[in-house]
mmCIF file of C-alpha atoms and ligand atoms in Angstrom:
data_model
loop_
_atom_site.group_PDB
_atom_site.id
_atom_site.type_symbol
_atom_site.label_atom_id
_atom_site.label_comp_id
_atom_site.label_asym_id
_atom_site.label_seq_id
_atom_site.Cartn_x
_atom_site.Cartn_y
_atom_site.Cartn_z
ATOM 1 C CA MET A 1 22.253 -3.916 1.154
ATOM 2 C CA LYS A 2 18.408 -5.715 2.399
ATOM 3 C CA LEU A 3 18.346 -9.240 2.167
ATOM 4 C CA THR A 4 14.940 -11.010 2.609
ATOM 5 C CA ASN A 5 14.197 -14.642 2.571
ATOM 6 C CA ILE A 6 17.196 -16.445 1.244
ATOM 7 C CA CYS A 7 16.780 -20.002 1.424
ATOM 8 C CA HIS A 8 18.752 -22.332 -0.030
ATOM 9 C CA THR A 9 18.899 -26.320 0.083
ATOM 10 C CA TYR A 10 21.568 -28.382 -1.937
ATOM 11 C CA ASP A 11 21.083 -31.782 -2.681
ATOM 12 C CA GLY A 12 17.474 -32.442 -0.892
ATOM 13 C CA GLN A 13 19.379 -30.439 2.265
ATOM 14 C CA PRO A 14 18.459 -27.421 3.412
ATOM 15 C CA ILE A 15 21.409 -25.180 3.990
ATOM 16 C CA LEU A 16 20.240 -21.665 4.209
ATOM 17 C CA ARG A 17 16.401 -21.631 6.075
ATOM 18 C CA GLY A 18 15.684 -18.099 5.444
ATOM 19 C CA ILE A 19 18.008 -15.445 6.071
ATOM 20 C CA ASP A 20 16.385 -11.479 6.263
ATOM 21 C CA LEU A 21 20.105 -8.517 6.729
ATOM 22 C CA GLN A 22 20.226 -5.325 6.430
ATOM 23 C CA VAL A 23 23.954 -4.011 5.785
ATOM 24 C CA ASP A 24 24.630 -0.412 5.505
ATOM 25 C CA PRO A 25 26.481 2.167 3.377
ATOM 26 C CA GLY A 26 29.862 2.355 5.484
ATOM 27 C CA GLU A 27 29.465 -1.962 7.925
ATOM 28 C CA CYS A 28 32.226 -4.448 7.616
ATOM 29 C CA ILE A 29 30.194 -7.300 8.989
ATOM 30 C CA GLY A 30 31.804 -10.132 9.561
ATOM 31 C CA ILE A 31 30.930 -14.227 9.179
ATOM 32 C CA ILE A 32 31.664 -16.928 11.479
ATOM 33 C CA GLY A 33 29.869 -20.688 12.028
ATOM 34 C CA PRO A 34 30.446 -24.231 11.716
ATOM 35 C CA SER A 35 32.394 -25.431 8.353
ATOM 36 C CA GLY A 36 29.443 -26.702 5.878
ATOM 37 C CA SER A 37 26.959 -24.714 7.507
ATOM 38 C CA GLY A 38 26.840 -22.491 4.291
ATOM 39 C CA LYS A 39 29.296 -19.072 4.750
ATOM 40 C CA SER A 40 30.376 -19.687 1.303
ATOM 41 C CA THR A 41 26.783 -20.321 -0.422
ATOM 42 C CA LEU A 42 25.476 -17.401 1.434
ATOM 43 C CA LEU A 43 28.395 -15.267 -0.208
ATOM 44 C CA GLN A 44 27.805 -17.521 -3.387
ATOM 45 C CA ILE A 45 24.143 -16.576 -3.675
ATOM 46 C CA LEU A 46 25.692 -12.320 -1.932
ATOM 47 C CA GLY A 47 28.176 -12.502 -5.493
ATOM 48 C CA LEU A 48 25.356 -13.985 -8.123
ATOM 49 C CA LEU A 49 27.643 -16.307 -9.026
ATOM 50 C CA LYS A 50 24.973 -18.824 -7.538
ATOM 51 C CA ARG A 51 20.831 -17.903 -7.368
ATOM 52 C CA PRO A 52 18.938 -19.412 -3.597
ATOM 53 C CA ASP A 53 15.682 -21.127 -4.011
ATOM 54 C CA VAL A 54 13.971 -18.111 -2.900
ATOM 55 C CA GLY A 55 15.211 -14.459 -1.531
ATOM 56 C CA LEU A 56 15.639 -11.140 -2.478
ATOM 57 C CA ILE A 57 18.893 -9.173 -2.930
ATOM 58 C CA GLU A 58 18.364 -4.845 -3.094
ATOM 59 C CA LEU A 59 21.056 -2.775 -4.099
ATOM 60 C CA GLU A 60 20.977 0.811 -4.309
ATOM 61 C CA GLY A 61 17.241 1.050 -5.125
ATOM 62 C CA ARG A 62 17.748 -2.386 -6.845
ATOM 63 C CA GLU A 63 15.950 -6.497 -6.845
ATOM 64 C CA LEU A 64 19.337 -8.312 -7.814
ATOM 65 C CA LEU A 65 18.224 -11.791 -8.418
ATOM 66 C CA ALA A 66 15.198 -10.084 -10.173
ATOM 67 C CA ALA A 67 18.003 -8.751 -13.087
ATOM 68 C CA SER A 68 18.607 -9.663 -16.301
ATOM 69 C CA GLU A 69 21.839 -12.122 -16.816
ATOM 70 C CA GLU A 70 23.258 -9.787 -18.775
ATOM 71 C CA GLU A 71 22.375 -6.847 -15.901
ATOM 72 C CA ARG A 72 23.775 -9.904 -14.249
ATOM 73 C CA ARG A 73 26.990 -9.880 -15.363
ATOM 74 C CA LEU A 74 27.443 -6.373 -15.762
ATOM 75 C CA LEU A 75 26.697 -6.170 -10.784
ATOM 76 C CA ARG A 76 29.369 -8.667 -10.942
ATOM 77 C CA LEU A 77 31.424 -7.047 -13.320
ATOM 78 C CA ASN A 78 31.262 -2.841 -11.313
ATOM 79 C CA GLU A 79 28.824 -3.149 -8.508
ATOM 80 C CA ILE A 80 30.240 -6.756 -6.963
ATOM 81 C CA GLY A 81 33.880 -7.224 -5.355
ATOM 82 C CA PHE A 82 34.514 -11.085 -4.242
ATOM 83 C CA VAL A 83 37.839 -12.933 -2.867
ATOM 84 C CA PHE A 84 37.272 -16.435 -3.093
ATOM 85 C CA GLN A 85 39.054 -18.664 -1.118
ATOM 86 C CA GLN A 86 41.249 -20.487 -3.615
ATOM 87 C CA ALA A 87 43.240 -16.992 -5.012
ATOM 88 C CA HIS A 88 42.356 -17.871 -8.574
ATOM 89 C CA LEU A 89 44.049 -15.941 -10.543
ATOM 90 C CA VAL A 90 44.767 -16.389 -14.396
ATOM 91 C CA PRO A 91 47.779 -18.048 -14.806
ATOM 92 C CA TYR A 92 49.530 -15.900 -18.010
ATOM 93 C CA LEU A 93 49.217 -12.710 -16.468
ATOM 94 C CA THR A 94 51.711 -9.960 -14.828
ATOM 95 C CA VAL A 95 50.071 -9.479 -11.145
ATOM 96 C CA ARG A 96 49.231 -5.738 -12.948
ATOM 97 C CA GLU A 97 48.188 -7.347 -15.750
ATOM 98 C CA GLN A 98 45.203 -10.073 -13.359
ATOM 99 C CA LEU A 99 44.021 -5.800 -12.481
ATOM 100 C CA GLU A 100 44.259 -4.550 -15.980
ATOM 101 C CA LEU A 101 41.934 -7.682 -16.890
ATOM 102 C CA VAL A 102 38.979 -6.112 -15.328
ATOM 103 C CA GLN A 103 39.799 -2.994 -14.364
ATOM 104 C CA ALA A 104 36.070 -0.664 -15.319
ATOM 105 C CA GLU A 105 36.610 0.952 -18.593
ATOM 106 C CA SER A 106 36.215 4.602 -18.535
ATOM 107 C CA GLU A 107 36.693 5.863 -14.857
ATOM 108 C CA SER A 108 38.662 3.134 -12.658
ATOM 109 C CA LYS A 109 38.253 4.530 -9.131
ATOM 110 C CA GLN A 110 41.108 2.984 -7.656
ATOM 111 C CA ASP A 111 44.908 3.117 -8.539
ATOM 112 C CA PRO A 112 46.200 0.240 -9.221
ATOM 113 C CA LEU A 113 49.510 0.619 -8.184
ATOM 114 C CA HIS A 114 48.965 2.810 -5.206
ATOM 115 C CA LEU A 115 46.680 0.312 -3.802
ATOM 116 C CA LEU A 116 49.512 -2.302 -4.885
ATOM 117 C CA ASP A 117 51.481 -0.221 -2.955
ATOM 118 C CA VAL A 118 49.676 -0.907 0.239
ATOM 119 C CA LEU A 119 49.423 -4.585 -0.610
ATOM 120 C CA GLY A 120 53.081 -4.703 -0.358
ATOM 121 C CA LEU A 121 53.180 -6.519 -4.220
ATOM 122 C CA SER A 122 54.793 -3.248 -5.470
ATOM 123 C CA HIS A 123 57.571 -5.608 -6.099
ATOM 124 C CA ARG A 124 55.940 -7.895 -7.760
ATOM 125 C CA LEU A 125 54.446 -6.326 -10.849
ATOM 126 C CA ASN A 126 56.050 -8.057 -13.614
ATOM 127 C CA GLN A 127 55.427 -11.391 -11.805
ATOM 128 C CA LEU A 128 53.317 -14.054 -12.976
ATOM 129 C CA PRO A 129 51.351 -16.110 -10.735
ATOM 130 C CA LYS A 130 53.417 -19.235 -9.978
ATOM 131 C CA HIS A 131 56.669 -17.046 -8.867
ATOM 132 C CA LEU A 132 54.202 -15.391 -6.607
ATOM 133 C CA SER A 133 54.199 -16.979 -2.803
ATOM 134 C CA GLY A 134 50.050 -18.181 -1.340
ATOM 135 C CA GLY A 135 49.776 -14.966 0.467
ATOM 136 C CA GLU A 136 50.709 -12.498 -1.861
ATOM 137 C CA ARG A 137 48.447 -14.636 -4.691
ATOM 138 C CA GLN A 138 45.718 -13.325 -2.123
ATOM 139 C CA ARG A 139 46.441 -10.271 -2.128
ATOM 140 C CA VAL A 140 46.398 -10.056 -5.665
ATOM 141 C CA ALA A 141 43.181 -11.829 -5.290
ATOM 142 C CA VAL A 142 42.356 -8.704 -3.421
ATOM 143 C CA ALA A 143 43.577 -6.361 -4.888
ATOM 144 C CA ARG A 144 41.732 -7.499 -8.594
ATOM 145 C CA ALA A 145 37.861 -7.729 -5.951
ATOM 146 C CA LEU A 146 39.112 -4.139 -4.568
ATOM 147 C CA ILE A 147 40.062 -2.078 -7.706
ATOM 148 C CA ASN A 148 36.396 -0.513 -9.084
ATOM 149 C CA ARG A 149 35.546 0.197 -5.687
ATOM 150 C CA PRO A 150 32.195 -2.279 -5.713
ATOM 151 C CA GLN A 151 29.598 -1.244 -4.208
ATOM 152 C CA LEU A 152 29.795 -4.555 -2.924
ATOM 153 C CA LEU A 153 32.034 -6.680 -1.842
ATOM 154 C CA LEU A 154 32.556 -10.344 -0.557
ATOM 155 C CA ALA A 155 35.510 -12.178 0.927
ATOM 156 C CA ASP A 156 35.555 -15.546 1.179
ATOM 157 C CA GLU A 157 38.027 -15.778 4.569
ATOM 158 C CA PRO A 158 40.801 -13.888 2.915
ATOM 159 C CA THR A 159 43.056 -14.120 5.349
ATOM 160 C CA ALA A 160 43.552 -17.444 5.366
ATOM 161 C CA SER A 161 46.699 -17.764 4.060
ATOM 162 C CA LEU A 162 48.417 -15.027 4.929
ATOM 163 C CA ASP A 163 50.689 -13.985 8.496
ATOM 164 C CA PHE A 164 49.279 -11.924 11.391
ATOM 165 C CA GLU A 165 50.966 -8.713 9.619
ATOM 166 C CA ASN A 166 49.229 -9.014 6.668
ATOM 167 C CA GLY A 167 46.118 -11.080 7.698
ATOM 168 C CA ARG A 168 45.837 -7.977 9.427
ATOM 169 C CA ARG A 169 46.728 -5.061 6.403
ATOM 170 C CA VAL A 170 43.941 -6.868 4.485
ATOM 171 C CA MET A 171 41.597 -6.398 7.694
ATOM 172 C CA GLU A 172 42.527 -3.370 7.555
ATOM 173 C CA LEU A 173 42.100 -2.143 3.698
ATOM 174 C CA LEU A 174 38.102 -3.782 3.486
ATOM 175 C CA VAL A 175 36.817 -2.341 6.385
ATOM 176 C CA ALA A 176 38.970 1.250 5.425
ATOM 177 C CA GLU A 177 36.394 0.930 1.568
ATOM 178 C CA ALA A 178 34.077 0.330 3.899
ATOM 179 C CA ARG A 179 34.512 3.146 6.475
ATOM 180 C CA ASN A 180 35.706 6.066 3.536
ATOM 181 C CA HIS A 181 33.511 5.033 1.203
ATOM 182 C CA GLY A 182 30.627 3.998 2.389
ATOM 183 C CA ARG A 183 30.978 0.635 0.503
ATOM 184 C CA ARG A 184 29.220 -2.344 2.342
ATOM 185 C CA VAL A 185 31.834 -5.485 3.475
ATOM 186 C CA LEU A 186 31.101 -9.015 4.640
ATOM 187 C CA VAL A 187 33.967 -10.968 5.240
ATOM 188 C CA ILE A 188 33.897 -14.892 6.410
ATOM 189 C CA THR A 189 36.465 -16.069 8.640
ATOM 190 C CA HIS A 190 38.194 -18.724 10.632
ATOM 191 C CA ASP A 191 40.595 -15.590 12.776
ATOM 192 C CA GLU A 192 38.746 -14.498 16.231
ATOM 193 C CA ARG A 193 42.148 -12.070 15.176
ATOM 194 C CA MET A 194 40.576 -10.609 12.524
ATOM 195 C CA LEU A 195 37.297 -9.975 13.646
ATOM 196 C CA ASP A 196 37.615 -7.317 15.541
ATOM 197 C CA VAL A 197 37.857 -4.217 13.687
ATOM 198 C CA CYS A 198 34.597 -5.471 11.886
ATOM 199 C CA ASP A 199 31.428 -3.119 13.440
ATOM 200 C CA ARG A 200 29.406 -6.511 13.980
ATOM 201 C CA VAL A 201 29.910 -10.349 13.606
ATOM 202 C CA LEU A 202 26.968 -12.618 13.037
ATOM 203 C CA LEU A 203 26.633 -16.715 13.443
ATOM 204 C CA LEU A 204 25.077 -18.730 10.349
ATOM 205 C CA GLN A 205 23.995 -21.557 12.325
ATOM 206 C CA ASP A 206 21.259 -24.113 11.552
ATOM 207 C CA GLY A 207 20.664 -22.392 8.691
ATOM 208 C CA GLN A 208 20.133 -18.693 9.892
ATOM 209 C CA LEU A 209 22.143 -16.378 10.934
ATOM 210 C CA GLN A 210 21.998 -13.903 14.092
ATOM 211 C CA PRO A 211 24.608 -12.148 16.079
ATOM 212 C CA SER A 212 27.226 -13.590 17.530
ATOM 213 C CA PRO A 213 26.876 -13.643 21.910
ATOM 214 C CA ARG A 214 30.525 -13.766 21.627
ATOM 215 C CA HIS A 215 31.555 -10.737 19.783
HETATM 216 N N1 ADP B 1 28.419 -27.594 -5.091
HETATM 217 C C1 ADP B 1 28.545 -28.438 -3.907
HETATM 218 N N2 ADP B 1 28.677 -29.561 -3.655
HETATM 219 C C2 ADP B 1 29.001 -30.488 -2.978
HETATM 220 N N3 ADP B 1 28.447 -29.738 -1.367
HETATM 221 C C3 ADP B 1 27.838 -28.317 -1.179
HETATM 222 C C4 ADP B 1 27.882 -27.636 -2.924
HETATM 223 N N4 ADP B 1 26.977 -26.915 -3.040
HETATM 224 C C5 ADP B 1 27.163 -27.405 -1.295
HETATM 225 N N5 ADP B 1 26.999 -27.616 -0.471
HETATM 226 C C6 ADP B 1 26.909 -28.430 0.517
HETATM 227 O O1 ADP B 1 26.316 -27.402 1.518
HETATM 228 C C7 ADP B 1 27.258 -27.385 2.913
HETATM 229 C C8 ADP B 1 27.586 -25.724 2.922
HETATM 230 O O2 ADP B 1 28.798 -25.586 2.329
HETATM 231 P P1 ADP B 1 29.490 -23.738 2.330
HETATM 232 O O3 ADP B 1 28.974 -23.130 1.760
HETATM 233 O O4 ADP B 1 30.301 -24.467 1.458
HETATM 234 O O5 ADP B 1 29.486 -24.465 4.129
HETATM 235 P P2 ADP B 1 30.157 -22.661 4.363
HETATM 236 O O6 ADP B 1 31.549 -22.687 3.931
HETATM 237 O O7 ADP B 1 30.492 -22.501 6.100
HETATM 238 O O8 ADP B 1 31.444 -24.154 4.695
HETATM 239 C C9 ADP B 1 27.996 -28.800 2.741
HETATM 240 O O9 ADP B 1 27.364 -29.258 3.407
HETATM 241 C C10 ADP B 1 28.083 -28.725 2.000
HETATM 242 O O10 ADP B 1 28.083 -30.344 0.745
HETATM 243 MG MG1 MG B 2 33.161 -22.420 2.984
#
Protein backbone atom coordinates (compact mmCIF):
# COMPACT_ATOMS: atom_id res chain seq x y z
CA MET A 1 0.00 0.00 0.00
CA LYS A 2 1.23 3.44 -0.83
CA LEU A 3 -0.02 6.79 0.43
CA THR A 4 0.98 9.85 -1.49
CA ASN A 5 0.62 13.41 -0.29
CA ILE A 6 -2.44 12.92 1.92
CA CYS A 7 -3.57 16.37 3.04
CA HIS A 8 -6.57 17.12 5.21
CA THR A 9 -7.96 20.29 6.73
CA TYR A 10 -10.65 20.51 9.38
CA ASP A 11 -12.46 23.77 9.99
CA GLY A 12 -9.71 25.76 8.28
CA GLN A 13 -7.01 24.05 10.35
CA PRO A 14 -4.53 21.85 8.48
CA ILE A 15 -4.42 18.46 10.21
CA LEU A 16 -2.50 16.28 7.74
CA ARG A 17 0.11 18.11 5.69
CA GLY A 18 1.26 15.73 3.00
CA ILE A 19 1.53 12.22 4.39
CA ASP A 20 3.62 9.78 2.32
CA LEU A 21 3.87 6.19 3.44
CA GLN A 22 4.62 2.81 1.97
CA VAL A 23 3.33 -0.26 3.81
CA ASP A 24 4.51 -3.62 2.53
CA PRO A 25 2.57 -6.86 2.84
CA GLY A 26 3.49 -8.49 6.15
CA GLU A 27 4.19 -5.20 7.91
CA CYS A 28 2.68 -4.08 11.19
CA ILE A 29 3.12 -0.37 11.84
CA GLY A 30 2.45 1.37 15.14
CA ILE A 31 1.30 4.99 15.03
CA ILE A 32 1.78 7.29 18.00
CA GLY A 33 1.37 11.03 18.43
CA PRO A 34 -0.09 13.66 20.72
CA SER A 35 -3.84 13.85 21.26
CA GLY A 36 -5.44 15.84 18.43
CA SER A 37 -2.53 15.29 16.06
CA GLY A 38 -4.77 13.61 13.48
CA LYS A 39 -4.14 9.90 14.09
CA SER A 40 -7.82 8.93 13.99
CA THR A 41 -8.38 11.21 10.98
CA LEU A 42 -5.57 9.48 9.10
CA LEU A 43 -6.96 6.04 9.91
CA GLN A 44 -10.48 7.05 8.86
CA ILE A 45 -9.10 8.28 5.55
CA LEU A 46 -7.28 4.97 5.03
CA GLY A 47 -10.46 3.11 5.93
CA LEU A 48 -12.37 5.07 3.25
CA LEU A 49 -14.60 6.55 5.93
CA LYS A 50 -13.44 10.09 5.24
CA ARG A 51 -12.12 11.75 2.08
CA PRO A 52 -8.88 13.73 2.28
CA ASP A 53 -8.66 17.10 0.54
CA VAL A 54 -5.96 15.68 -1.72
CA GLY A 55 -3.84 12.55 -1.95
CA LEU A 56 -3.67 9.03 -3.33
CA ILE A 57 -4.13 5.65 -1.67
CA GLU A 58 -2.89 2.71 -3.67
CA LEU A 59 -3.69 -0.84 -2.55
CA GLU A 60 -2.96 -3.95 -4.61
CA GLY A 61 -2.49 -1.91 -7.76
CA ARG A 62 -5.70 0.14 -7.37
CA GLU A 63 -6.15 3.77 -6.46
CA LEU A 64 -8.89 3.71 -3.82
CA LEU A 65 -9.93 7.34 -3.63
CA ALA A 66 -10.98 7.34 -7.29
CA ALA A 67 -13.29 4.35 -6.73
CA SER A 68 -17.06 4.80 -6.98
CA GLU A 69 -19.19 4.86 -3.82
CA GLU A 70 -20.31 1.27 -4.48
CA GLU A 71 -16.72 0.11 -5.01
CA ARG A 72 -15.71 1.85 -1.81
CA ARG A 73 -18.48 0.06 0.06
CA LEU A 74 -17.23 -3.31 -1.23
CA LEU A 75 -13.64 -2.42 -0.40
CA ARG A 76 -14.68 -1.54 3.16
CA LEU A 77 -16.53 -4.85 3.46
CA ASN A 78 -13.98 -7.18 1.87
CA GLU A 79 -10.56 -5.59 1.87
CA ILE A 80 -10.43 -3.36 4.92
CA GLY A 81 -10.86 -4.31 8.57
CA PHE A 82 -11.43 -1.46 11.02
CA VAL A 83 -11.29 -1.56 14.81
CA PHE A 84 -12.72 1.69 16.13
CA GLN A 85 -11.85 3.35 19.40
CA GLN A 86 -15.30 2.31 20.64
CA ALA A 87 -16.50 -1.18 19.83
CA HIS A 88 -19.63 -0.05 17.90
CA LEU A 89 -21.40 -3.40 18.14
CA VAL A 90 -25.00 -3.87 17.01
CA PRO A 91 -26.96 -3.86 20.30
CA TYR A 92 -29.51 -6.55 19.37
CA LEU A 93 -27.09 -9.10 17.88
CA THR A 94 -25.24 -11.79 19.82
CA VAL A 95 -21.47 -12.12 19.65
CA ARG A 96 -21.71 -14.84 17.02
CA GLU A 97 -24.22 -12.82 14.99
CA GLN A 98 -21.98 -9.72 15.01
CA LEU A 99 -19.50 -11.77 12.96
CA GLU A 100 -22.08 -13.44 10.74
CA LEU A 101 -23.41 -10.02 9.80
CA VAL A 102 -20.20 -8.96 8.11
CA GLN A 103 -18.91 -12.34 6.97
CA ALA A 104 -18.16 -12.27 3.25
CA GLU A 105 -20.54 -14.59 1.39
CA SER A 106 -18.78 -17.48 -0.31
CA GLU A 107 -15.37 -17.88 1.23
CA SER A 108 -15.27 -16.86 4.82
CA LYS A 109 -11.53 -16.80 5.26
CA GLN A 110 -11.47 -17.34 9.01
CA ASP A 111 -13.49 -19.67 11.17
CA PRO A 112 -15.48 -17.39 13.49
CA LEU A 113 -15.59 -19.92 16.31
CA HIS A 114 -11.85 -20.42 16.21
CA LEU A 115 -11.23 -16.68 16.12
CA LEU A 116 -13.53 -16.09 19.10
CA ASP A 117 -11.80 -18.92 20.93
CA VAL A 118 -8.37 -17.35 20.38
CA LEU A 119 -9.75 -14.09 21.75
CA GLY A 120 -11.09 -15.87 24.84
CA LEU A 121 -14.74 -15.36 23.91
CA SER A 122 -15.94 -18.94 23.40
CA HIS A 123 -18.19 -18.76 26.44
CA ARG A 124 -19.83 -15.56 25.17
CA LEU A 125 -21.09 -16.67 21.74
CA ASN A 126 -24.77 -16.18 22.49
CA GLN A 127 -24.54 -13.04 24.62
CA LEU A 128 -25.72 -9.57 23.64
CA PRO A 129 -23.24 -6.66 23.92
CA LYS A 130 -25.01 -5.26 27.01
CA HIS A 131 -23.99 -8.40 28.91
CA LEU A 132 -20.32 -8.12 27.97
CA SER A 133 -17.58 -6.19 29.71
CA GLY A 134 -15.92 -3.29 27.87
CA GLY A 135 -12.89 -5.44 27.16
CA GLU A 136 -15.02 -8.29 25.79
CA ARG A 137 -16.85 -5.89 23.47
CA GLN A 138 -13.57 -4.58 22.20
CA ARG A 139 -12.37 -8.11 21.48
CA VAL A 140 -15.58 -8.85 19.54
CA ALA A 141 -14.86 -5.72 17.50
CA VAL A 142 -11.36 -7.05 16.79
CA ALA A 143 -12.80 -10.42 15.70
CA ARG A 144 -15.26 -8.62 13.42
CA ALA A 145 -12.42 -6.72 11.75
CA LEU A 146 -10.40 -9.90 11.23
CA ILE A 147 -13.13 -12.26 10.05
CA ASN A 148 -12.79 -11.59 6.31
CA ARG A 149 -9.00 -11.57 6.50
CA PRO A 150 -8.79 -8.11 4.94
CA GLN A 151 -5.79 -6.87 2.98
CA LEU A 152 -5.59 -3.85 5.23
CA LEU A 153 -6.24 -3.85 8.97
CA LEU A 154 -6.69 -0.55 10.76
CA ALA A 155 -7.03 -0.34 14.52
CA ASP A 156 -7.57 2.83 16.56
CA GLU A 157 -6.34 2.15 20.10
CA PRO A 158 -7.63 -1.43 20.09
CA THR A 159 -6.12 -2.25 23.47
CA ALA A 160 -7.30 0.85 25.35
CA SER A 161 -10.00 -0.97 27.32
CA LEU A 162 -8.06 -4.21 27.78
CA ASP A 163 -5.83 -5.48 30.56
CA PHE A 164 -2.24 -6.24 29.62
CA GLU A 165 -2.74 -9.91 28.85
CA ASN A 166 -5.77 -9.39 26.60
CA GLY A 167 -4.15 -6.34 25.00
CA ARG A 168 -1.15 -8.40 24.18
CA ARG A 169 -3.30 -11.16 22.72
CA VAL A 170 -5.02 -8.65 20.42
CA MET A 171 -1.70 -7.15 19.30
CA GLU A 172 -0.25 -10.58 18.60
CA LEU A 173 -3.31 -11.53 16.58
CA LEU A 174 -2.94 -8.37 14.47
CA VAL A 175 0.76 -9.00 13.95
CA ALA A 176 0.06 -12.63 13.01
CA GLU A 177 -2.31 -11.44 10.26
CA ALA A 178 0.56 -9.43 8.82
CA ARG A 179 3.33 -11.99 9.26
CA ASN A 180 1.48 -15.19 8.44
CA HIS A 181 -0.89 -13.92 5.77
CA GLY A 182 0.95 -11.00 4.20
CA ARG A 183 -1.60 -8.44 5.35
CA ARG A 184 -0.84 -4.81 6.20
CA VAL A 185 -1.62 -3.60 9.70
CA LEU A 186 -1.69 -0.08 11.11
CA VAL A 187 -2.32 0.33 14.83
CA ILE A 188 -2.72 3.57 16.75
CA THR A 189 -1.78 3.11 20.37
CA HIS A 190 -0.74 5.11 23.38
CA ASP A 191 0.33 1.95 25.12
CA GLU A 192 4.12 1.77 25.03
CA ARG A 193 3.98 -1.86 26.14
CA MET A 194 2.23 -2.83 22.91
CA LEU A 195 4.66 -1.19 20.49
CA ASP A 196 7.51 -3.70 20.65
CA VAL A 197 5.58 -6.20 18.51
CA CYS A 198 5.35 -3.67 15.64
CA ASP A 199 7.89 -3.69 12.80
CA ARG A 200 8.04 0.11 12.78
CA VAL A 201 6.69 2.90 14.95
CA LEU A 202 5.79 6.21 13.32
CA LEU A 203 5.09 9.50 15.05
CA LEU A 204 2.38 11.81 13.74
CA GLN A 205 3.16 15.38 14.71
CA ASP A 206 2.48 18.76 13.10
CA GLY A 207 0.68 16.99 10.27
CA GLN A 208 3.73 14.92 9.33
CA LEU A 209 4.54 11.26 9.77
CA GLN A 210 8.10 10.32 10.69
CA PRO A 211 9.95 7.44 12.33
CA SER A 212 9.58 7.71 16.09
CA PRO A 213 12.96 8.68 17.55
CA ARG A 214 12.25 6.62 20.66
CA HIS A 215 11.52 3.27 19.01
N1 LIG B 1 -15.60 15.75 13.20
C1 LIG B 1 -14.78 16.49 13.94
N2 LIG B 1 -15.25 17.23 14.96
C2 LIG B 1 -14.44 17.98 15.72
N3 LIG B 1 -13.11 18.05 15.53
C3 LIG B 1 -12.58 17.34 14.56
C4 LIG B 1 -13.37 16.52 13.73
N4 LIG B 1 -12.56 15.91 12.85
C5 LIG B 1 -11.33 16.35 13.14
N5 LIG B 1 -11.32 17.21 14.16
C6 LIG B 1 -10.12 17.89 14.70
O1 LIG B 1 -9.02 17.34 14.02
C7 LIG B 1 -7.89 17.20 14.86
C8 LIG B 1 -7.37 15.79 14.80
O2 LIG B 1 -8.29 14.92 15.43
P1 LIG B 1 -8.04 13.36 15.57
O3 LIG B 1 -7.75 12.82 14.22
O4 LIG B 1 -9.20 12.79 16.29
O5 LIG B 1 -6.72 13.30 16.46
P2 LIG B 1 -6.11 12.13 17.35
O6 LIG B 1 -6.79 10.86 16.96
O7 LIG B 1 -4.65 12.14 17.04
O8 LIG B 1 -6.34 12.49 18.77
C9 LIG B 1 -8.33 17.63 16.25
O9 LIG B 1 -7.84 18.92 16.45
C10 LIG B 1 -9.85 17.61 16.15
O10 LIG B 1 -10.37 18.61 16.97
MG1 LIG C 1 -7.89 9.49 18.07
